[in-house]
């Protein structure tokens, strides 16, 4: 069941869609991979703290859940460990409920669809293949394509600019997606598929929160009916 019906501030021409946790059920694979990567370099980080940081880029995550000393000393090693560990899990991932249906619905409503992920280009390409959605995606921005990661505005704005969009609906599962969208001046709705509570998504800038992509796809007629 959706939480709060969004009212758009302006018509949208672009859909910026997050990947991990939004279209691919990968959040907990990332949580485990990060947790194990920290453990392997002798740094103990509680799992709950890692989970709450998922959605921001790896360039920010290490220091966010530890401190600047850990980042300077072993940050690159932790990120390398995480990449290897996550790669081993990636073959077991599946789409979130209704992920491809949502992309199809966005296209049917005339929106240009661009993915904006904090993950690597390789992981983003793998996600598109998993979803069999190459024909539904007009562009894709990964963490390899930007200097700053979410919650900075650059990933969202770069995604919009890459397809010559003007005003976007940003769809994500983390507070970092919502914050990035809000700071960039775009609309945002959240999904609960990343394990983040609806109230946190709303407090971070989401105009509404939906159970999963399937529910959002069903709600698009009402959501995109702009009422000034």
CSV table of C-alpha atoms in Angstrom, one decimal:
chain,number,residue,atom,x,y,z
A,1,UNK,CA,0.0,0.0,0.0
A,2,UNK,CA,1.4,3.4,-0.9
A,3,UNK,CA,2.2,5.9,1.7
A,4,UNK,CA,1.1,9.5,0.8
A,5,UNK,CA,-0.1,10.3,-2.7
A,6,UNK,CA,2.5,12.6,-4.3
A,7,UNK,CA,1.6,15.9,-6.0
A,8,UNK,CA,4.1,16.9,-8.7
A,9,UNK,CA,5.3,20.4,-8.6
A,10,UNK,CA,5.8,20.5,-12.3
A,11,UNK,CA,5.3,18.1,-15.3
A,12,UNK,CA,8.1,15.6,-15.8
A,13,UNK,CA,9.7,14.4,-19.0
A,14,UNK,CA,12.4,12.1,-17.6
A,15,UNK,CA,12.4,9.2,-15.2
A,16,UNK,CA,15.7,8.7,-13.3
A,17,UNK,CA,15.7,5.2,-11.8
A,18,UNK,CA,18.1,3.8,-9.3
A,19,UNK,CA,19.3,0.2,-9.8
A,20,UNK,CA,20.4,-1.5,-6.5
A,21,UNK,CA,17.4,-2.2,-4.3
A,22,UNK,CA,15.1,-0.4,-6.7
A,23,UNK,CA,15.2,-2.6,-9.8
A,24,UNK,CA,17.5,-5.4,-8.5
A,25,UNK,CA,17.0,-7.1,-5.2
A,26,UNK,CA,20.7,-6.6,-4.3
A,27,UNK,CA,20.7,-4.5,-1.1
A,28,UNK,CA,21.4,-7.3,1.3
A,29,UNK,CA,24.1,-8.8,-1.0
A,30,UNK,CA,25.8,-5.4,-0.8
A,31,UNK,CA,25.4,-5.3,2.9
A,32,UNK,CA,27.0,-8.7,3.4
A,33,UNK,CA,29.8,-7.9,0.9
A,34,UNK,CA,30.7,-4.6,2.6
A,35,UNK,CA,30.4,-6.2,6.1
A,36,UNK,CA,32.8,-9.0,5.1
A,37,UNK,CA,35.1,-6.6,3.3
A,38,UNK,CA,35.5,-4.6,6.5
A,39,UNK,CA,36.1,-7.8,8.5
A,40,UNK,CA,38.8,-9.0,6.2
A,41,UNK,CA,40.9,-5.9,6.9
A,42,UNK,CA,40.3,-6.1,10.6
A,43,UNK,CA,37.6,-3.4,11.0
A,44,UNK,CA,34.4,-4.3,12.8
A,45,UNK,CA,31.3,-2.5,11.5
A,46,UNK,CA,27.8,-3.4,12.7
A,47,UNK,CA,25.7,-4.8,9.9
A,48,UNK,CA,22.8,-2.3,10.7
A,49,UNK,CA,25.2,0.6,10.1
A,50,UNK,CA,26.3,-0.8,6.8
A,51,UNK,CA,22.7,-1.2,5.7
A,52,UNK,CA,21.8,2.3,6.5
A,53,UNK,CA,24.6,3.6,4.3
A,54,UNK,CA,23.7,1.5,1.2
A,55,UNK,CA,22.7,3.7,-1.7
A,56,UNK,CA,25.6,6.2,-1.2
A,57,UNK,CA,28.7,5.6,-3.3
A,58,UNK,CA,31.5,3.5,-2.2
A,59,UNK,CA,33.7,6.6,-2.2
A,60,UNK,CA,31.6,7.9,0.7
A,61,UNK,CA,30.5,4.7,2.4
A,62,UNK,CA,33.7,3.6,4.1
A,63,UNK,CA,34.2,6.9,6.0
A,64,UNK,CA,30.5,7.2,6.6
A,65,UNK,CA,30.4,4.0,8.7
A,66,UNK,CA,33.9,4.3,10.2
A,67,UNK,CA,36.0,7.4,10.2
A,68,UNK,CA,38.6,9.3,8.1
A,69,UNK,CA,41.5,7.3,9.5
A,70,UNK,CA,40.0,4.0,8.2
A,71,UNK,CA,39.3,5.6,4.8
A,72,UNK,CA,42.8,6.9,4.4
A,73,UNK,CA,44.4,3.7,5.6
A,74,UNK,CA,42.4,0.9,4.0
A,75,UNK,CA,39.6,2.5,2.1
A,76,UNK,CA,40.7,1.4,-1.3
A,77,UNK,CA,41.4,-2.1,0.0
A,78,UNK,CA,37.9,-2.4,1.5
A,79,UNK,CA,36.3,-1.2,-1.8
A,80,UNK,CA,38.3,-3.8,-3.8
A,81,UNK,CA,37.3,-6.5,-1.4
A,82,UNK,CA,33.7,-5.5,-1.6
A,83,UNK,CA,33.8,-5.6,-5.4
A,84,UNK,CA,35.2,-9.1,-5.5
A,85,UNK,CA,32.7,-10.4,-2.8
A,86,UNK,CA,29.7,-8.8,-4.5
A,87,UNK,CA,30.7,-10.2,-7.9
A,88,UNK,CA,30.5,-13.7,-6.4
A,89,UNK,CA,27.0,-13.0,-5.3
A,90,UNK,CA,25.7,-11.2,-8.3
A,91,UNK,CA,24.8,-14.3,-10.3
A,92,UNK,CA,22.2,-15.1,-7.6
A,93,UNK,CA,20.4,-11.8,-7.8
A,94,UNK,CA,16.8,-11.3,-9.1
A,95,UNK,CA,14.7,-8.3,-10.1
A,96,UNK,CA,12.5,-6.7,-7.6
A,97,UNK,CA,8.8,-7.4,-8.1
A,98,UNK,CA,7.5,-5.6,-11.2
A,99,UNK,CA,10.9,-4.0,-12.0
A,100,UNK,CA,10.6,-4.5,-15.8
A,101,UNK,CA,6.9,-3.7,-15.7
A,102,UNK,CA,7.7,-0.3,-14.2
A,103,UNK,CA,10.2,0.5,-16.9
A,104,UNK,CA,7.7,-0.5,-19.5
A,105,UNK,CA,5.0,1.7,-17.8
A,106,UNK,CA,7.3,4.7,-17.7
A,107,UNK,CA,8.0,4.4,-21.4
A,108,UNK,CA,4.3,4.0,-22.2
A,109,UNK,CA,3.7,7.3,-20.3
A,110,UNK,CA,6.2,9.0,-22.7
A,111,UNK,CA,9.1,9.5,-20.3
A,112,UNK,CA,12.7,9.2,-21.2
A,113,UNK,CA,14.2,6.5,-18.9
A,114,UNK,CA,17.7,6.8,-17.6
A,115,UNK,CA,19.3,4.7,-14.9
A,116,UNK,CA,21.4,6.3,-12.2
A,117,UNK,CA,23.4,4.0,-10.0
A,118,UNK,CA,26.2,4.5,-7.5
A,119,UNK,CA,27.6,1.1,-8.5
A,120,UNK,CA,30.1,0.3,-11.2
A,121,UNK,CA,29.4,0.4,-14.9
A,122,UNK,CA,29.9,-3.4,-15.0
A,123,UNK,CA,27.2,-3.9,-12.3
A,124,UNK,CA,24.9,-1.5,-14.1
A,125,UNK,CA,25.3,-3.3,-17.4
A,126,UNK,CA,24.7,-6.6,-15.6
A,127,UNK,CA,21.5,-5.2,-14.1
A,128,UNK,CA,20.2,-4.2,-17.5
A,129,UNK,CA,20.9,-7.7,-18.8
A,130,UNK,CA,19.2,-9.3,-15.8
A,131,UNK,CA,16.1,-7.2,-16.4
A,132,UNK,CA,16.2,-7.8,-20.2
A,133,UNK,CA,15.6,-4.1,-20.4
A,134,UNK,CA,18.0,-2.8,-22.9
A,135,UNK,CA,15.2,-1.6,-25.2
A,136,UNK,CA,13.5,0.2,-22.3
A,137,UNK,CA,16.5,2.2,-21.1
A,138,UNK,CA,17.5,5.4,-22.9
A,139,UNK,CA,20.6,6.0,-20.9
A,140,UNK,CA,22.5,4.9,-17.8
A,141,UNK,CA,24.9,6.7,-15.5
A,142,UNK,CA,27.0,4.6,-13.1
A,143,UNK,CA,29.4,5.5,-10.3
A,144,UNK,CA,32.2,5.4,-12.8
A,145,UNK,CA,30.7,8.3,-14.7
A,146,UNK,CA,30.6,10.9,-12.0
A,147,UNK,CA,33.1,12.6,-9.6
A,148,UNK,CA,30.6,12.7,-6.7
A,149,UNK,CA,28.1,10.1,-5.6
A,150,UNK,CA,24.7,10.2,-3.9
A,151,UNK,CA,23.6,12.1,-1.9
A,152,UNK,CA,25.4,14.7,-4.0
A,153,UNK,CA,23.2,16.2,-6.8
A,154,UNK,CA,25.7,15.2,-9.6
A,155,UNK,CA,24.5,11.6,-10.3
A,156,UNK,CA,20.8,12.7,-10.7
A,157,UNK,CA,21.5,15.9,-12.6
A,158,UNK,CA,24.1,14.2,-14.8
A,159,UNK,CA,21.5,11.5,-15.6
A,160,UNK,CA,18.9,14.1,-16.6
A,161,UNK,CA,21.4,16.1,-18.6
A,162,UNK,CA,22.6,13.0,-20.4
A,163,UNK,CA,19.2,12.6,-22.1
A,164,UNK,CA,18.5,16.3,-22.5
A,165,UNK,CA,15.8,16.2,-19.9
A,166,UNK,CA,14.4,19.1,-18.0
A,167,UNK,CA,12.4,17.9,-15.0
A,168,UNK,CA,12.6,14.4,-13.7
A,169,UNK,CA,10.8,11.9,-11.5
A,170,UNK,CA,13.5,10.1,-9.5
A,171,UNK,CA,12.7,6.6,-8.3
A,172,UNK,CA,14.8,5.0,-5.6
A,173,UNK,CA,14.9,2.9,-2.4
A,174,UNK,CA,17.3,4.9,-0.2
A,175,UNK,CA,17.3,8.2,1.6
A,176,UNK,CA,20.3,9.1,-0.5
A,177,UNK,CA,18.3,8.9,-3.7
A,178,UNK,CA,15.6,11.1,-2.2
A,179,UNK,CA,18.1,13.6,-0.9
A,180,UNK,CA,20.0,13.8,-4.2
A,181,UNK,CA,16.7,14.4,-6.1
A,182,UNK,CA,15.5,17.0,-3.7
A,183,UNK,CA,18.8,18.9,-3.7
A,184,UNK,CA,18.8,18.9,-7.6
A,185,UNK,CA,15.2,20.3,-7.7
A,186,UNK,CA,13.5,17.2,-9.1
A,187,UNK,CA,10.5,15.1,-8.0
A,188,UNK,CA,11.1,11.8,-6.1
A,189,UNK,CA,9.2,8.8,-5.0
A,190,UNK,CA,10.6,6.0,-2.8
A,191,UNK,CA,10.2,2.2,-2.9
A,192,UNK,CA,10.3,0.0,0.2
A,193,UNK,CA,12.4,-2.7,-1.5
A,194,UNK,CA,15.7,-1.6,0.0
A,195,UNK,CA,14.5,-2.1,3.6
A,196,UNK,CA,14.1,1.6,4.4
A,197,UNK,CA,11.0,2.7,6.2
A,198,UNK,CA,8.5,4.9,4.3
A,199,UNK,CA,8.7,7.6,7.0
A,200,UNK,CA,12.4,7.9,6.4
A,201,UNK,CA,12.0,8.1,2.6
A,202,UNK,CA,9.3,10.8,3.0
A,203,UNK,CA,11.4,12.8,5.5
A,204,UNK,CA,14.3,12.7,3.0
A,205,UNK,CA,12.3,14.3,0.2
A,206,UNK,CA,10.1,11.5,-1.3
A,207,UNK,CA,6.7,12.8,-2.4
A,208,UNK,CA,5.4,9.3,-1.8
A,209,UNK,CA,6.5,5.7,-1.0
A,210,UNK,CA,5.4,2.5,-2.7
A,211,UNK,CA,5.7,-1.1,-1.7
A,212,UNK,CA,7.6,-2.1,-4.9
A,213,UNK,CA,8.0,-1.3,-8.6
A,214,UNK,CA,4.8,-3.2,-9.4
A,215,UNK,CA,2.7,-1.0,-7.1
A,216,UNK,CA,4.3,2.1,-8.5
A,217,UNK,CA,3.6,1.0,-12.1
A,218,UNK,CA,0.0,0.6,-11.2
A,219,UNK,CA,-0.1,4.1,-9.7
A,220,UNK,CA,1.6,6.0,-12.6
A,221,UNK,CA,-1.7,7.2,-14.2
A,222,UNK,CA,-2.6,9.1,-11.1
A,223,UNK,CA,1.0,10.1,-10.2
A,224,UNK,CA,1.8,11.6,-13.6
A,225,UNK,CA,-1.5,13.5,-13.9
A,226,UNK,CA,0.0,16.9,-13.1
A,227,UNK,CA,-2.3,19.2,-11.2
A,228,UNK,CA,-0.9,22.7,-10.8
